[in-house]
Every structure is written in C-alpha cells, then in structure tokens.
Amino acid sequence: MDHFQYHGRVLHAEAVSLPDLAEAVGTPFYVYSSATLRRHYQVFTAALAGLDALTCFAVKANGNLAVIATLARQGAGADVVSGGELESALAAGVPAERIVFSGVGKSARELKAALAADILQINVESVPEMEALSCIACSVGTTARVALRINPDIDAHTHAKITTGVREAKFGIEWTAAHQVYARAAALPGLQPVGIAVHIGSQLTEIEPFAAAFQRLRDLIVMLRRDGHTITTLDLGGGLGVPYGDEEGPIPGPDAYAAVIRRAVGDLGCRLILEPGRLLVANAGLLVTRVLYIKEGATRTFVIVDAGMNDLMRPAMYGAHHAVVPVVNPEVNDKPMVADVVGPICETSDTFASGCTLPPLRAGDLLAIRTAGAYGSSMASFYNARPLCPEVLVADSTHAVVRERIPWQALLSWQRLPAWLAPAADEGQGQADGR
C-alpha cells in the first residue's frame, strides 16, 4: 500500500496535489510519502514481533537524510556500505549502536571512521579486510566488533546484477571456509567476533532461497558454537522484493519472510539484524516528469519527457519495469495511445517504458513513474551535464524540499582547468572584442 492516490482526476502525494508541487519545484522531481515510509516500517517490524530483532534500513536504497531520519524516528537502524553513508546515517539521527557497516571494499579511512563512531558491528567480507581491521583497531587502541559475512552459495533467483550469494560473486567468505576464518578472527588482536552475516541478493520474489540460506547459517552457527566460539548476532541481510507490476505471481510479504526466519533461526538465541532497503522505500517514492514532445515514428510513438536515465537508472541498467501513469486523468475516455516513454539523453537505453498504454497526451502534461523510491535518486548522475533533480518529502498536506535541484553550474564549479589550458588574458580580450 502507498499514499499516492487520485483525488478526483488528480494524483496526490498524501494530501498534496502533484500538479501544484510541480509548479512549485519544477520538473523532474522525486516525491516521497512520510506515511508510506512509516507504514512499511511498521508492517515489516510487526511481522518480527516476539523476536530479538533490529531492523537496519539499507541506506544504499535511498540516502536522503529526511528519508533516513523518518525511518530512524520509527526505531530503524542503518546498514551502510561507505563512509559517506555512515556520516549520512549519523547526521540523520541514527544512533551509532544501531548502525552496521557492510561492503566488500572498505578503505582504511572508512574503517577508522566506523571505529571512532563505535557502531554496532562491522561485517567483514575477506581475510585481508579482517587483518587490516585488526591492525587499525590496535593502532587506535580499541576493539572492533565484527561479524563474518558468509557467502552461502545460494542462488537467489533474481537479476544477475543483484545476486550476491553465489560462489562466483565477489561478496562474503565461502561458507566452507567459515570455520578457519572465524578461528582466525578470534585469534587476531583488536577484534571481537560476535556473529555471522549473510545477504544473498536484492528483489527476491521467492521465499525458498531465504529458507535455504538461513538453514545453512543455522548449521554453521551450531558447528561454530561446538568449536567453542561465541555467536551473539545473526545478520540476515535484506532482499525481500516489492511489486513493480511485471511479476508473474504474488511476491511473498513480510509475514512469510518472518515465518521462515522463525523456523530456521528463531531459537538460536541470537540478536537478529535485518537490512531491508527497497522494501521500505520503493513504493514510497515517485519520479514526476513533464512531457516535452509527442514524436510519431515510422512504427512507434514516442513520448519524450524531461526526466532521463541519469535521474532513474534502473530501466537502463536492469531492464527494470516501472509503471507510468498520468498525473491528471483526462475528462473523457478518449482512445488510449500506446507509446514508448523516453528521456532526452543520447542513449537508446534512455527508455522508461515500452509499449505503454496511456491516455492521449500532449506537451506539458505530467507523468508519474511509480515505485521509484529505491535506487532512483541514490543512483542518479550528472550524465549529459544534466542537473540532479530535487527531492521532496510530503507529510499530509505539507511538503518540504529535502534536496535542492543541483544545477549543471555546480558540476562546472567543481572542475578546474590546468594552467597550461587556461585562456591567456589577451586571448580572452580578443574574443570579447570580436577578433
């Protein structure tokens, strides 16, 4: 469920009219619903009732401070994968004791920052990282709480680019080596091994891969404890999918996911850490864009909009489906048009929807691209020297711009010409004189 509904003919974000918002901030823009963020968090955590569980929002899905803060006020922690995300989580008010640092390539600077903040735990993904962290922790006179991220060699049955738990993936420590690596961690100075972590992929639409991975973790924990190791935390990662509208069947919800957790690991006495990202924010966001032109091709009709793949990369990168809907429905039921909704970027992949059925459109009309709250703004770029579009958070009938539009001039201001390319003073004067 989300809080983007039509009131009469006009699509609203909660009680805010999207045409009014477009007039106020310009297009394209992202808009997020506070009520949807809160509801998704509450539904997810309610499914885990009775378990010793901490829900850490995967910040990579949406790094906006206002989004992180909205979830933090509900009790969420944060799963971060970079020093920047760590700083963002802290700035948004996430307590350090609710932050987990994941990621396969943490730098020394990032590890030092995590230790200085005294976060809940660092999920280490390789022996070299573990040894580097040991040296860093000893050099600053502290002890790092660590969990070993295990690669369970489980196929998540999702897109190849977001599958992370198979043997060929770069993530985690091979599960068959976990005994030796955990013993090595226990022997290294400056480290306190506290648990095991796993994350097998994103946008899972089946429950069976979770069940297989969690059972493998259960067996591993039993064996590690038998070897005398203490296991107090179990980080189960995230990955539960959301409906984008092109699925072949229903997607399991939080209740089914929680039932698998209870059966597989609920009796191990571990504190469970869950890292949902997409599940919390995807349906809480729209990308609103304006039609520039209607182009009639030889065999296809193109609706050219002012948003581009630099604003929403998922369709170009993953072939992902996003529903596209009119912001204002027509007064009469004219014959619908079938068109490709495309952006202005010089790439054929700059396509949001192909063969999309829409009411008759004209230049100036507004469209909303649904389920855009996850991996939309967080993956945006300045490609084609296009500005980063603003982000707006809505709460009932009020709204706030929570990230300003970042213009192309800002991109230029970060760049410098080296001395040998700087225009000479007389050249500049000559150009000014028309010479």
Phi, psi and omega in degrees: 000140173229177183245038172249102187227155175278131170250105192069235180265355193251129177285134180239151166260107191053244181255016183255125178291128180291324173299321177296321180293319178298321178295325184283320188247349183081165181244158351284163175206154171267143174227134181241145180258118177300318182297322179291318177302313181295316182297316181296320178296316182294321179294318181295311183289329178296326179296335182266008184306136180093346176264149173279089190228140174242125179264115180250113180297130178283101189298334180301336180291323179198109186267012180294133184302321182292324176293312179300317182295321178301316179288322179299323180294339176274351180113003183288146166267199181219137169257117183244154182230014177201165176297324178296318178294324176300312179296322178297315180298315179296318180295330180279357176096014175284123178298143182302326182288359175244021182245132176244136181253112178252182175117143190275343186227057180287133178277167176300320179300317181292319179296320177297319179296320178295320178293319180297325179282345181058053181286172185301308179196159175248124178271107182271145190241000179200162177296316178301320177297319180298317180292322177296318179296322177301314180296317181294315180299318179295322183293334179255006174070040179223176178240131181265125172280124186231149167238145177272122174280122183260136171265108187276000183057053178239127178282122183279354180057043177233188181301139185302328183282349179235021171268126187235359187248013177264163187300327184283350183285157181280354191267142167076175180258131182306132190298332180288344179261003187299324181299310181295319183290321179294320177297321177296318179298319181294334182271342183282139177290150177082000180241141172236096178293126183240345184186191182236145178228156178207151170203114190262356178150181184238154178057050174282132181248009176230152182269339187299319178299323175299314182300317181293317181293317183292325177294321178297321177295320179301312180299320181294317180296318178301317181290320179296320177294325178295331177281358178098006181273148177266127178236109182249338179236147177226108181267112185266003178069203179229216173113349181297130188281170177233157179282123174259347176110358180241014183285152180280337181209181180293148178264133179299143182262184181303326181295316179295320178298314180295325179297321177295318179299315181299315183293318188278317189225005186295340183255013184276350179076019178266150167282124184269138176241125178245143187233060177289144176233284179308318184302326183275327192242342187302305183282000178269003184223146172236153166252118182259131185221157183249141178288128175267311184213153166250116184248122177269111177270185182296320183232354184221156173254135181245127170262110183265122185245170184271355171273151180227177180295343174291335178276319180223103187275340191304314179299319181289322187278321186244357190067029188286146177267133170227128177294139177243127184227153176288144176283327176236119178286148181292158180288326181239156181273073176290165180301127181291159176252150174249123188210164169264129178265116189229158178260183185269001186283148184281059176214134174298332180290353179282064183230125180270327181203140177245137179061039184274132178271121184223159171293162179305132184241161173217165179305136180101341178292155180256140173237152176241129175262116189278167175054045186250011183282346180245133177057034173256277180297329183290340179253007184291160182215173176269019184308141186063023182053040178266143180293155171280130186284156182288162175238138184233135175250131181251140173224103182060246184261006181247159177216159176218138172283113185258355163209123180293159171296131180259107190283167180295336177299329178295321177299317178295324183292341179273354184254153181225138171276133175294162185304324184284352177250352180294137180294136176292155183300319182289329177294317179298320180294321179297320179294321180296327181277354181084009181280000000 
